[in-house]
mmCIF file of C-alpha atoms in Angstrom:
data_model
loop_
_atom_site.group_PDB
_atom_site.id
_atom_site.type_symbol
_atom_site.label_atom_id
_atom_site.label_comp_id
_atom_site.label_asym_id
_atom_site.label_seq_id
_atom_site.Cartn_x
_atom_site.Cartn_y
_atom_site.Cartn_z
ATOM 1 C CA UNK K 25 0.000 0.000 0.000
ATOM 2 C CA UNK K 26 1.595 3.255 -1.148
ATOM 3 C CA UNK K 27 1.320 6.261 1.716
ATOM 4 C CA UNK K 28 1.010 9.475 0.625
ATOM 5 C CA UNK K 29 3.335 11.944 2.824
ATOM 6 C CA UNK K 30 1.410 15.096 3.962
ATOM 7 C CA UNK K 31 3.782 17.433 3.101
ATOM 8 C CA UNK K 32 3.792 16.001 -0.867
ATOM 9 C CA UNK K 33 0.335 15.845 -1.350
ATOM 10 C CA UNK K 34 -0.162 19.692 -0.045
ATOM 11 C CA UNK K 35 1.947 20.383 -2.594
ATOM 12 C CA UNK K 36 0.247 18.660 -4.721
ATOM 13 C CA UNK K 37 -2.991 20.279 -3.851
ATOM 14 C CA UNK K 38 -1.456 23.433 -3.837
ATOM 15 C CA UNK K 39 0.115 22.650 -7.114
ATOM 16 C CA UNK K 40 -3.021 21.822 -8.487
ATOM 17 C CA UNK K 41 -4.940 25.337 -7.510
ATOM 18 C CA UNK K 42 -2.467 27.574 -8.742
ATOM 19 C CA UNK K 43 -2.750 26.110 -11.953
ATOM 20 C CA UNK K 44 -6.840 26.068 -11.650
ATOM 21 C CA UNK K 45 -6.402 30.001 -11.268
ATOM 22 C CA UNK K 46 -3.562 30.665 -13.665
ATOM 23 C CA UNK K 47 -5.507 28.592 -16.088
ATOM 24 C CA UNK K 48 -8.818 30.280 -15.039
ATOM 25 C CA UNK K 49 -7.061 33.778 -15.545
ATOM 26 C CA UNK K 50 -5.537 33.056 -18.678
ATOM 27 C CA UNK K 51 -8.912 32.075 -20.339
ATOM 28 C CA UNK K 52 -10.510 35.697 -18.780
ATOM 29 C CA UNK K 53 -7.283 37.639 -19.978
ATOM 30 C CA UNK K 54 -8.069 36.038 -24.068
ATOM 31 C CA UNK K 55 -11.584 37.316 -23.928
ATOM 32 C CA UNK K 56 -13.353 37.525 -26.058
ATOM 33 C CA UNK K 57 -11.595 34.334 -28.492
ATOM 34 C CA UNK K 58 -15.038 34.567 -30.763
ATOM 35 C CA UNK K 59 -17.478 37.258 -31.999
ATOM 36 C CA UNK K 60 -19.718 38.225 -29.981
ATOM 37 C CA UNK K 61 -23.705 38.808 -30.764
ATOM 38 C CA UNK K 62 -25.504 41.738 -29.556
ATOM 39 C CA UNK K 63 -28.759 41.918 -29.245
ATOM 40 C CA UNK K 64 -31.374 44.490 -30.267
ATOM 41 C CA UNK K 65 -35.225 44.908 -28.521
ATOM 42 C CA UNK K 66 -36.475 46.799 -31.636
ATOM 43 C CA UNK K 67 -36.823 46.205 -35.659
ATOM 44 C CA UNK K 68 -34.012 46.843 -37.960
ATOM 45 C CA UNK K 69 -33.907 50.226 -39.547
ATOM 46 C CA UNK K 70 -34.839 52.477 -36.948
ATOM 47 C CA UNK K 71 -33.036 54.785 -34.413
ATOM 48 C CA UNK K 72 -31.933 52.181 -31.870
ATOM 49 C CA UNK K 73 -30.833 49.654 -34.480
ATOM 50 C CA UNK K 74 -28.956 52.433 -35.678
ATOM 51 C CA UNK K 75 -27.019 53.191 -32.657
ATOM 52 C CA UNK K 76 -26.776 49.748 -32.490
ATOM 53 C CA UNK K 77 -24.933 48.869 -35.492
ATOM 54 C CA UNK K 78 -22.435 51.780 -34.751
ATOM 55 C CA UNK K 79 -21.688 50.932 -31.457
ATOM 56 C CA UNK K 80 -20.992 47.382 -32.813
ATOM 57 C CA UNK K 81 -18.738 48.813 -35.942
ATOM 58 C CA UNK K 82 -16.530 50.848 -33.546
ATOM 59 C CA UNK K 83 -16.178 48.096 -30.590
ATOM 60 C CA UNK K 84 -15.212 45.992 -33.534
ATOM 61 C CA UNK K 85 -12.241 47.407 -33.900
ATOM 62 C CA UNK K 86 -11.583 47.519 -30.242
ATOM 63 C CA UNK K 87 -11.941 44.165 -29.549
ATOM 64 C CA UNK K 88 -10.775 42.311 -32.521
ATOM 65 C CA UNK K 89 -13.681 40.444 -32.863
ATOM 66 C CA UNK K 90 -16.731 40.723 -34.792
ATOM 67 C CA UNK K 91 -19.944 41.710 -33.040
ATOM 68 C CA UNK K 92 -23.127 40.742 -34.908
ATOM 69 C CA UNK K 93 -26.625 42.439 -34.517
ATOM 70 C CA UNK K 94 -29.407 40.476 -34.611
ATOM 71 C CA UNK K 95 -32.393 41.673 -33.907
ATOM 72 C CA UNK K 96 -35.438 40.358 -31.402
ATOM 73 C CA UNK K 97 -38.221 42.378 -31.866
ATOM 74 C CA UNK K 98 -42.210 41.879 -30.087
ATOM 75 C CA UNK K 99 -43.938 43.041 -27.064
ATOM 76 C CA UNK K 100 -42.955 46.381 -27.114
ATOM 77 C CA UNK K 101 -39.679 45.381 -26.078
ATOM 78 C CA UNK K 102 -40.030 42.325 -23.539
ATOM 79 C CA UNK K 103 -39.059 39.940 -26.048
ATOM 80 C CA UNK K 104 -35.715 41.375 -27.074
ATOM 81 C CA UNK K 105 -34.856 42.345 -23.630
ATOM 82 C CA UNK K 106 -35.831 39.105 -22.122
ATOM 83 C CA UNK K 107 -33.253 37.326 -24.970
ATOM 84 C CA UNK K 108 -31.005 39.672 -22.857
ATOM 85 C CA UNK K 109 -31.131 38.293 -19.609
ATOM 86 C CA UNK K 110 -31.351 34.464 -20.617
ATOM 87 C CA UNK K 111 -28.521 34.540 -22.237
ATOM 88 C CA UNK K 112 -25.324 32.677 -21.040
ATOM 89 C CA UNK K 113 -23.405 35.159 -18.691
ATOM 90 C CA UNK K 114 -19.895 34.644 -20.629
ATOM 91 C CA UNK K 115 -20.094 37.914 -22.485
ATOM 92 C CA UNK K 116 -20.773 36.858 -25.769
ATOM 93 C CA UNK K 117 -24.201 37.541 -25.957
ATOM 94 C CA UNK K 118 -25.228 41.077 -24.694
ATOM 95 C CA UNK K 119 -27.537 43.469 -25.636
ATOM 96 C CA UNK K 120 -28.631 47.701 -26.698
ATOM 97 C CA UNK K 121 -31.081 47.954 -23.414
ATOM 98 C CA UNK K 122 -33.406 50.694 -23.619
ATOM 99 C CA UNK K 123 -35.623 52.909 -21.125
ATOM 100 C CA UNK K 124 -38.330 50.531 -21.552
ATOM 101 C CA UNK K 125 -36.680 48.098 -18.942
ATOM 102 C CA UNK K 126 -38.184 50.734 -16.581
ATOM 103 C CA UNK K 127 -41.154 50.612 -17.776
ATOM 104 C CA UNK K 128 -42.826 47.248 -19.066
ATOM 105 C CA UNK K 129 -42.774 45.779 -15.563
ATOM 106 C CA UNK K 130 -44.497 48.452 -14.167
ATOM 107 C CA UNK K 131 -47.198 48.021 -16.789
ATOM 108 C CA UNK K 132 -47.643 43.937 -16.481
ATOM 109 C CA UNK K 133 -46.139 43.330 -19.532
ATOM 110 C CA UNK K 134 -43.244 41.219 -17.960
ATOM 111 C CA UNK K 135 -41.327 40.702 -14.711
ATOM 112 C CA UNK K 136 -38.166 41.414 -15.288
ATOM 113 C CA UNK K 137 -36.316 44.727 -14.205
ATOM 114 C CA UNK K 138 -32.748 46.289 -14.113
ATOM 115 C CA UNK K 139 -32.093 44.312 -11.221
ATOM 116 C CA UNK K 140 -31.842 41.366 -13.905
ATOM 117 C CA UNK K 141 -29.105 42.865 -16.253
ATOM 118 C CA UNK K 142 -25.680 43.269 -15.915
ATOM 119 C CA UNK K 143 -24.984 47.324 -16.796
ATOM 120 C CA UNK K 144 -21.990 47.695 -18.915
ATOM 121 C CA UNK K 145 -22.047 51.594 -19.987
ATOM 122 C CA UNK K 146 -24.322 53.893 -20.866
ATOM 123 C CA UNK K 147 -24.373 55.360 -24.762
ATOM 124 C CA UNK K 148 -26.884 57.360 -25.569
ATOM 125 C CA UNK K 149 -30.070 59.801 -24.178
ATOM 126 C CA UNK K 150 -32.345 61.548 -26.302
ATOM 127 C CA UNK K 151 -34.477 64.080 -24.657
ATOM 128 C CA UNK K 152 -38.180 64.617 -26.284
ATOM 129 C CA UNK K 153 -39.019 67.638 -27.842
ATOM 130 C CA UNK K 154 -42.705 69.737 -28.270
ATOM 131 C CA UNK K 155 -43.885 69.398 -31.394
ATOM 132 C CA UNK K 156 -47.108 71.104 -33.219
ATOM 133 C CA UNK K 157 -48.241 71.427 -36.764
ATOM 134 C CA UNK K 158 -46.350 74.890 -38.492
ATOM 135 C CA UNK K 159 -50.141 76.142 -38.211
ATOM 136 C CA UNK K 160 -50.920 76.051 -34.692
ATOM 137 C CA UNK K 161 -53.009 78.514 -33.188
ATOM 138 C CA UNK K 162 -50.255 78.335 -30.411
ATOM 139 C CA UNK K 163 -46.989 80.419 -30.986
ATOM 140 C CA UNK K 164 -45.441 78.863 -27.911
ATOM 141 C CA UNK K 165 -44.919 76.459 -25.299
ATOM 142 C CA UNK K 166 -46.463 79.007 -22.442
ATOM 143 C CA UNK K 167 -49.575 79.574 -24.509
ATOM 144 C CA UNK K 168 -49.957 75.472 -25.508
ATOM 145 C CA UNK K 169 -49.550 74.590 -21.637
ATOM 146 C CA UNK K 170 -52.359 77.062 -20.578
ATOM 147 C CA UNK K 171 -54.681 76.057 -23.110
ATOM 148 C CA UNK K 172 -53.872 72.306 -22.038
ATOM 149 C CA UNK K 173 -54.482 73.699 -18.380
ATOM 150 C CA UNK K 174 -57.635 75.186 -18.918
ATOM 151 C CA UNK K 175 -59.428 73.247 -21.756
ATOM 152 C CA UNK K 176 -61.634 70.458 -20.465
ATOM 153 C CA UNK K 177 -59.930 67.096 -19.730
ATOM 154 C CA UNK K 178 -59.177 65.172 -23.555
ATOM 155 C CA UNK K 179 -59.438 68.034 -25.470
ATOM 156 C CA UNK K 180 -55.997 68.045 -26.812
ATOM 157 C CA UNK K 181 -54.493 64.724 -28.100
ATOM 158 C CA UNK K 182 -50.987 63.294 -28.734
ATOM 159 C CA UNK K 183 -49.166 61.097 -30.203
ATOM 160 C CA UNK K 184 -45.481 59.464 -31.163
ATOM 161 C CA UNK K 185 -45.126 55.843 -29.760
ATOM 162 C CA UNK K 186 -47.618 53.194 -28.046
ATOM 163 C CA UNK K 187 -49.989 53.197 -24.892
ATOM 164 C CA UNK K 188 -46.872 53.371 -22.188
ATOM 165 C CA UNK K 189 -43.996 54.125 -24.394
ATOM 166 C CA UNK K 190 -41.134 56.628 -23.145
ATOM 167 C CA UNK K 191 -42.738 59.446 -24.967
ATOM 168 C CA UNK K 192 -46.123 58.975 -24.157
ATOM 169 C CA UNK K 193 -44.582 58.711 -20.179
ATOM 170 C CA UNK K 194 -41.985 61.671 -20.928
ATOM 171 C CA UNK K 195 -44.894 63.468 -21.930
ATOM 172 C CA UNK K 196 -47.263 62.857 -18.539
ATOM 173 C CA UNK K 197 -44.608 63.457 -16.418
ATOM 174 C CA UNK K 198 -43.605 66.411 -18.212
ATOM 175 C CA UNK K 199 -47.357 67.887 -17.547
ATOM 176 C CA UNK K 200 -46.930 66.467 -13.986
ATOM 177 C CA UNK K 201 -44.533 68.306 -13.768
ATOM 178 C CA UNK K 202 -46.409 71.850 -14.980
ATOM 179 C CA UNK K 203 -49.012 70.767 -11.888
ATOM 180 C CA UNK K 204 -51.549 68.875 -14.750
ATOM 181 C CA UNK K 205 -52.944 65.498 -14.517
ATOM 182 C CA UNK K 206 -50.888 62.832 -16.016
ATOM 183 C CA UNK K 207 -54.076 62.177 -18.616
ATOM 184 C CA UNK K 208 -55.099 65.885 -19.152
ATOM 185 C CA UNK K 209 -54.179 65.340 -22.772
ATOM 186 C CA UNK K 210 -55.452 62.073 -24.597
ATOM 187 C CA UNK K 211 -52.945 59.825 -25.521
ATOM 188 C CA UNK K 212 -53.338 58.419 -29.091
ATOM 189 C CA UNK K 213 -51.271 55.213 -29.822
ATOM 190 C CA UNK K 214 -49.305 54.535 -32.618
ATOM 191 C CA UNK K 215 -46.135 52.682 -34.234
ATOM 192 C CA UNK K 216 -43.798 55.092 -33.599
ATOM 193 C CA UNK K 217 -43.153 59.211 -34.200
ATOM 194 C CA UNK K 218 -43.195 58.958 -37.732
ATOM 195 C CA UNK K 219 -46.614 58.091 -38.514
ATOM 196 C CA UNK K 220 -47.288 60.249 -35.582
ATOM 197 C CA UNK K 221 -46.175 63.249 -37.839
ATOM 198 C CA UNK K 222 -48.245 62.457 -40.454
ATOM 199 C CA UNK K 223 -51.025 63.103 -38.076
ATOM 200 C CA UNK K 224 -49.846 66.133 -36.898
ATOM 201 C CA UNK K 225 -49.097 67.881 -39.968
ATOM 202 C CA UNK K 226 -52.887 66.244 -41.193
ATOM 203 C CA UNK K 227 -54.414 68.058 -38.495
ATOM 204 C CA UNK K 228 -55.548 64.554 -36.716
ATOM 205 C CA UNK K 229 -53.354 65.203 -33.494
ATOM 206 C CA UNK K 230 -52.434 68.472 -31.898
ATOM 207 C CA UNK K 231 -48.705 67.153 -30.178
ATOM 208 C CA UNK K 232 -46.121 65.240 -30.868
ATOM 209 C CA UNK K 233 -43.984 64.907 -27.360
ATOM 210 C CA UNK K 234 -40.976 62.847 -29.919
ATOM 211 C CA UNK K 235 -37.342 62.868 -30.033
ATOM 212 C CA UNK K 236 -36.586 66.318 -31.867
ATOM 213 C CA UNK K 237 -34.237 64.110 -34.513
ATOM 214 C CA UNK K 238 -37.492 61.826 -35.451
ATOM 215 C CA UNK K 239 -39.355 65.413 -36.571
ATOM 216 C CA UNK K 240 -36.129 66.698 -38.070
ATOM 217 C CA UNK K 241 -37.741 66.387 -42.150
ATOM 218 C CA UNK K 242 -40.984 68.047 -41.180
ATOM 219 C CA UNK K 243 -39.300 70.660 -39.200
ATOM 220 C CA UNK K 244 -36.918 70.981 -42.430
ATOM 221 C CA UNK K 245 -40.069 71.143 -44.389
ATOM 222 C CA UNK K 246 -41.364 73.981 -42.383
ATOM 223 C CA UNK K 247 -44.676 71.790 -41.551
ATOM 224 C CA UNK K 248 -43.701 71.163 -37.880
ATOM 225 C CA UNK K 249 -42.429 73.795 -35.173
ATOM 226 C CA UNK K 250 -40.559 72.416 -31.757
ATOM 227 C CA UNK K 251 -41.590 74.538 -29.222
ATOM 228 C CA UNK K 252 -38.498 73.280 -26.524
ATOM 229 C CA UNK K 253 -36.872 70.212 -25.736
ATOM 230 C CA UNK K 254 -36.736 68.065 -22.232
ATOM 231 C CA UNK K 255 -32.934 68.785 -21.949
ATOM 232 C CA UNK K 256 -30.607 70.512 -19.894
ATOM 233 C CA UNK K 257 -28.770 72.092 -22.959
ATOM 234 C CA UNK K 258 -29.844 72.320 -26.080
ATOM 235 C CA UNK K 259 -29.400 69.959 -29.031
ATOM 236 C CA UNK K 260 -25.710 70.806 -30.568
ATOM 237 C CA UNK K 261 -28.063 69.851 -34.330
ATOM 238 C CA UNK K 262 -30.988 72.289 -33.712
ATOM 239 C CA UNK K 263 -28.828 74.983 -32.150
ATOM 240 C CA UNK K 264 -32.707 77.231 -32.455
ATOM 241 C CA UNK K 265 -34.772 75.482 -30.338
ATOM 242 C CA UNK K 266 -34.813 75.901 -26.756
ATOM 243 C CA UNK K 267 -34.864 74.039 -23.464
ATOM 244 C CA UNK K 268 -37.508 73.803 -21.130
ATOM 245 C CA UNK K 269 -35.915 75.768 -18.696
ATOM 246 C CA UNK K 270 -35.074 78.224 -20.957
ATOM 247 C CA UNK K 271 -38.730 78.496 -22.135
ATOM 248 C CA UNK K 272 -40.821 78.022 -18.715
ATOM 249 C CA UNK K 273 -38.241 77.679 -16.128
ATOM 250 C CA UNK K 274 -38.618 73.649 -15.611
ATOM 251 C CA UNK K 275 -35.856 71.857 -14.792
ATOM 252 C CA UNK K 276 -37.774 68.576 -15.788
ATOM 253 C CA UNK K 277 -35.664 66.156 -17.624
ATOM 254 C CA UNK K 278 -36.759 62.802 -19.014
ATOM 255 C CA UNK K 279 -35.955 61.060 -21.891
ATOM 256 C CA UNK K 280 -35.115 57.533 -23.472
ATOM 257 C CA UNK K 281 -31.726 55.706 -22.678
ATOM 258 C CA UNK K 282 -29.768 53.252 -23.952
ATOM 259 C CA UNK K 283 -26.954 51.306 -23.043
ATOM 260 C CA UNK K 284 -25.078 47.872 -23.124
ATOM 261 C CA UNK K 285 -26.026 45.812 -20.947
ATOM 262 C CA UNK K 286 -25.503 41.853 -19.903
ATOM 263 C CA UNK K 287 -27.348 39.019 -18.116
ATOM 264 C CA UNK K 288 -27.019 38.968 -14.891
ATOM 265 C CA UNK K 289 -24.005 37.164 -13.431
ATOM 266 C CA UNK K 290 -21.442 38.104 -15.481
ATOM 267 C CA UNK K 291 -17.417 37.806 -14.780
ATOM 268 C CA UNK K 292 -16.013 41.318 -13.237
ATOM 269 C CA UNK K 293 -13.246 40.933 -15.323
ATOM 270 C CA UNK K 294 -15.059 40.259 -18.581
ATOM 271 C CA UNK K 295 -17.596 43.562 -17.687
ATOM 272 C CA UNK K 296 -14.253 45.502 -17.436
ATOM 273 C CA UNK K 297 -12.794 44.225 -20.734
ATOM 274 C CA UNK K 298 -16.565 45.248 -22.757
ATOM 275 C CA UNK K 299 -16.839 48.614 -20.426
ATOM 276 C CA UNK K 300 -13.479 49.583 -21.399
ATOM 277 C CA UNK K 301 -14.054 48.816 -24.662
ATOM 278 C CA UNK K 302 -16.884 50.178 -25.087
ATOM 279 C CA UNK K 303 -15.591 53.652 -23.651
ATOM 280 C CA UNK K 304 -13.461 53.606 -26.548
ATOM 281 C CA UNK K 305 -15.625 52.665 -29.075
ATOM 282 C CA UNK K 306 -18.245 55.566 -27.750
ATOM 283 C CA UNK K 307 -15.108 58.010 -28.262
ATOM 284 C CA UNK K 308 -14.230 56.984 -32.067
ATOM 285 C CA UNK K 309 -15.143 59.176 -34.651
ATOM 286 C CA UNK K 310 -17.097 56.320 -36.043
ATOM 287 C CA UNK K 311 -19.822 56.682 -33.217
ATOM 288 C CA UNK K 312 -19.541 60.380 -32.727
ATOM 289 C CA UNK K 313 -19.832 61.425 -36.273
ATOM 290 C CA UNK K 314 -22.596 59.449 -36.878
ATOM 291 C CA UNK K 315 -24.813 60.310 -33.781
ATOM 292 C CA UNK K 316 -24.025 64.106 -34.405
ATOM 293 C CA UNK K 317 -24.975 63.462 -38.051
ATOM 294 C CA UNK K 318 -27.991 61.945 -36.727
ATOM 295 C CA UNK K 319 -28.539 64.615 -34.040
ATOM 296 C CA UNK K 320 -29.204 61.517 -31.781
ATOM 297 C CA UNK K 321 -27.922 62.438 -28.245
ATOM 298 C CA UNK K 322 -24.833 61.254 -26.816
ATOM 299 C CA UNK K 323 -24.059 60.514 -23.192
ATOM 300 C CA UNK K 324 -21.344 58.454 -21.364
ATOM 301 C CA UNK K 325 -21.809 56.243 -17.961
ATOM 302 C CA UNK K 326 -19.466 53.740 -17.082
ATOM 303 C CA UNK K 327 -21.016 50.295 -15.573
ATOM 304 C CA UNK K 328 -21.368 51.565 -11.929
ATOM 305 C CA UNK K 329 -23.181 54.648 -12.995
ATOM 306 C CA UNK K 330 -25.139 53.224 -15.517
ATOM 307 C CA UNK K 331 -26.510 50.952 -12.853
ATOM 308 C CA UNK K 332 -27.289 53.958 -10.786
ATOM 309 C CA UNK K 333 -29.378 55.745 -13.801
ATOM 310 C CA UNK K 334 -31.341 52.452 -14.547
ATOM 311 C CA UNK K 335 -32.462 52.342 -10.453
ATOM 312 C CA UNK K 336 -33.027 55.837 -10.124
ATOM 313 C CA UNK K 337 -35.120 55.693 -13.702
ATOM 314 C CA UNK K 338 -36.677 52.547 -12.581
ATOM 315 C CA UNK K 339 -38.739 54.798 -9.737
ATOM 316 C CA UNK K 340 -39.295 57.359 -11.799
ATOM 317 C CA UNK K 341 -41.327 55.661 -14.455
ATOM 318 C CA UNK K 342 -42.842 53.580 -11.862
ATOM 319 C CA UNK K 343 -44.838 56.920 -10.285
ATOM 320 C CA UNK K 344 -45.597 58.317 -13.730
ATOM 321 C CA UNK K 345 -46.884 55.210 -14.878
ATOM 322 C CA UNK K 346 -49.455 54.770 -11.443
ATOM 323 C CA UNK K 347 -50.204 58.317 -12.604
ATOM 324 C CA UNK K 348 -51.238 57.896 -15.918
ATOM 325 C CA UNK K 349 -53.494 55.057 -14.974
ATOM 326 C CA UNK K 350 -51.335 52.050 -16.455
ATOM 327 C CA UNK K 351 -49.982 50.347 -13.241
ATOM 328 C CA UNK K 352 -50.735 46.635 -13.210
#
């Protein structure tokens, strides 16, 4: 019978967990080995896949390694999102999260939340603007708000994304905000802001609460105004139209984010590799160009931060959406 001296098979043991760990680390220090796929909530060919396909160009040629979009479209966002956070926590799967993570659970649409995703960094915010027809009896956002305030309950109606999207929620708080009810003005669904213009400019709505980049060809066209834009500065691509506060004084700020984000679970190491990448990538000329082009808004938060927004957002939506009358 062979004995095994204690000293020898600590070593041994010892041996064996060092090269567990080196091996371990040298597997986390070669990521990522393949491409990576990243997924987007929305359909091809609109502003987020946009951003999306940008972001994935210029991290490209951080990382060495292809990133492919695909995207995951259906229930105004839960299906993408929830491709998100089933995903295999390695890093090779991660996704363009938007705002709408704080908002479909509050709604009953799904159950997930930020608390399921692991935040990488923060990309983008666009802040909704006012929008009317060119011909509106209303020559400013002062006179539109005091016709709102004193008209009877569903006089005025709006428009520019679904029952519950961001703008339709921007837009409620925003009149929150001006001491109106959440549902003073009647919210009319629809696919998105661009058939939402249509209306407008056809005289069937009276608002559209949109990003001010999704009106830019009817403002262009001189058949839509902006009144202001939700932001705290304005918009470096429409220079002319003003903020909120510069307008009314309201220092009311809400708009639609996006950022990269990860299942839940994922290697500290591996979230450092993407968020330093992606810091980079967000820096190129590739992505800035383009989202200036675009007029789409840019804004940088590292993972921790990023976390911080999607909480503190997460609340915020939550009350405007028990206002409104959507809670479920």
């Amino acid at each position: 019978m062979t004995i095994i001296n204690s000293s020898i098979k600590t070593a041994v043991v010892s041996g064996l967990a060092v090269t567990l760990i080196a091996t371990s680390g040298a597997a986390l220090a070669d990521y990522p080995e393949r491409p990576l796929t990243l997924i987007v909530p929305w359909a091809a060919g609109g502003g987020t896949d946009a951003t999306a396909r940008t972001i994935a160009r210029a991290l490209e040629e951080e990382l060495g390694q292809n990133v492919n979009v695909v995207n995951r479209t259906g229930g105004s966002g839960v299906v993408g999102h929830t491709t998100m956070i089933n995903a295999k926590p390695d890093g090779y799967t991660i996704g363009l999260a938007t705002g709408e993570v704080n908002m479909m659970h509050w709604q009953g649409l799904t159950n997930l939340t930020f608390e399921d995703f692991t935040p990488i960094a923060q990309i983008n915010y666009d802040f909704p603007g006012i929008q009317v027809a060119a011909d509106s009896p209303y020559e400013s956002l002062e006179e539109l708000l005091e016709a709102i305030r004193t008209e009877p309950k569903g006089t005025f109606t709006a428009s520019g994304t679904g029952q519950g999207g961001v703008w339709h929620l921007a837009f409620a708080g925003f009149l929150m905000d001006q001491g109106i009810a959440a549902d003073q003005v009647t919210w009319i669904p629809s696919e998105g802001a661009a058939p939402a213009m249509t209306e407008l400019v056809s005289g069937g709505i009276d608002i559209v609460p949109s990003s001010v980049p999704e009106a830019r060809s009817m403002i262009e066209a001189g058949r839509v105004k902006s009144f202001a834009v939700m932001s705290p500065e304005r918009i470096p691509s429409f220079p002319d139209i003003p903020t909120i506060q510069e307008e009314i004084g309201s220092s009311y700020q809400v708009g639609e984010w996006r950022g990269i984000a990860g299942p839940k679970g994922m290697e500290p190491d591996v979230v450092a590799t993407l968020e330093a990448a992606l810091e980079a990538a967000y820096n190129s000329d590739t992505y800035q160009e383009f989202m200036n082009q675009q007029g789409f808004g840019t804004e940088w938060r590292n993972a921790e931060e990023f976390g911080q927004l999607m909480q503190e957002m997460d609340g915020v939506f939550g009350d405007i959406v028990e206002q409104v009358g959507l809670a479920n």
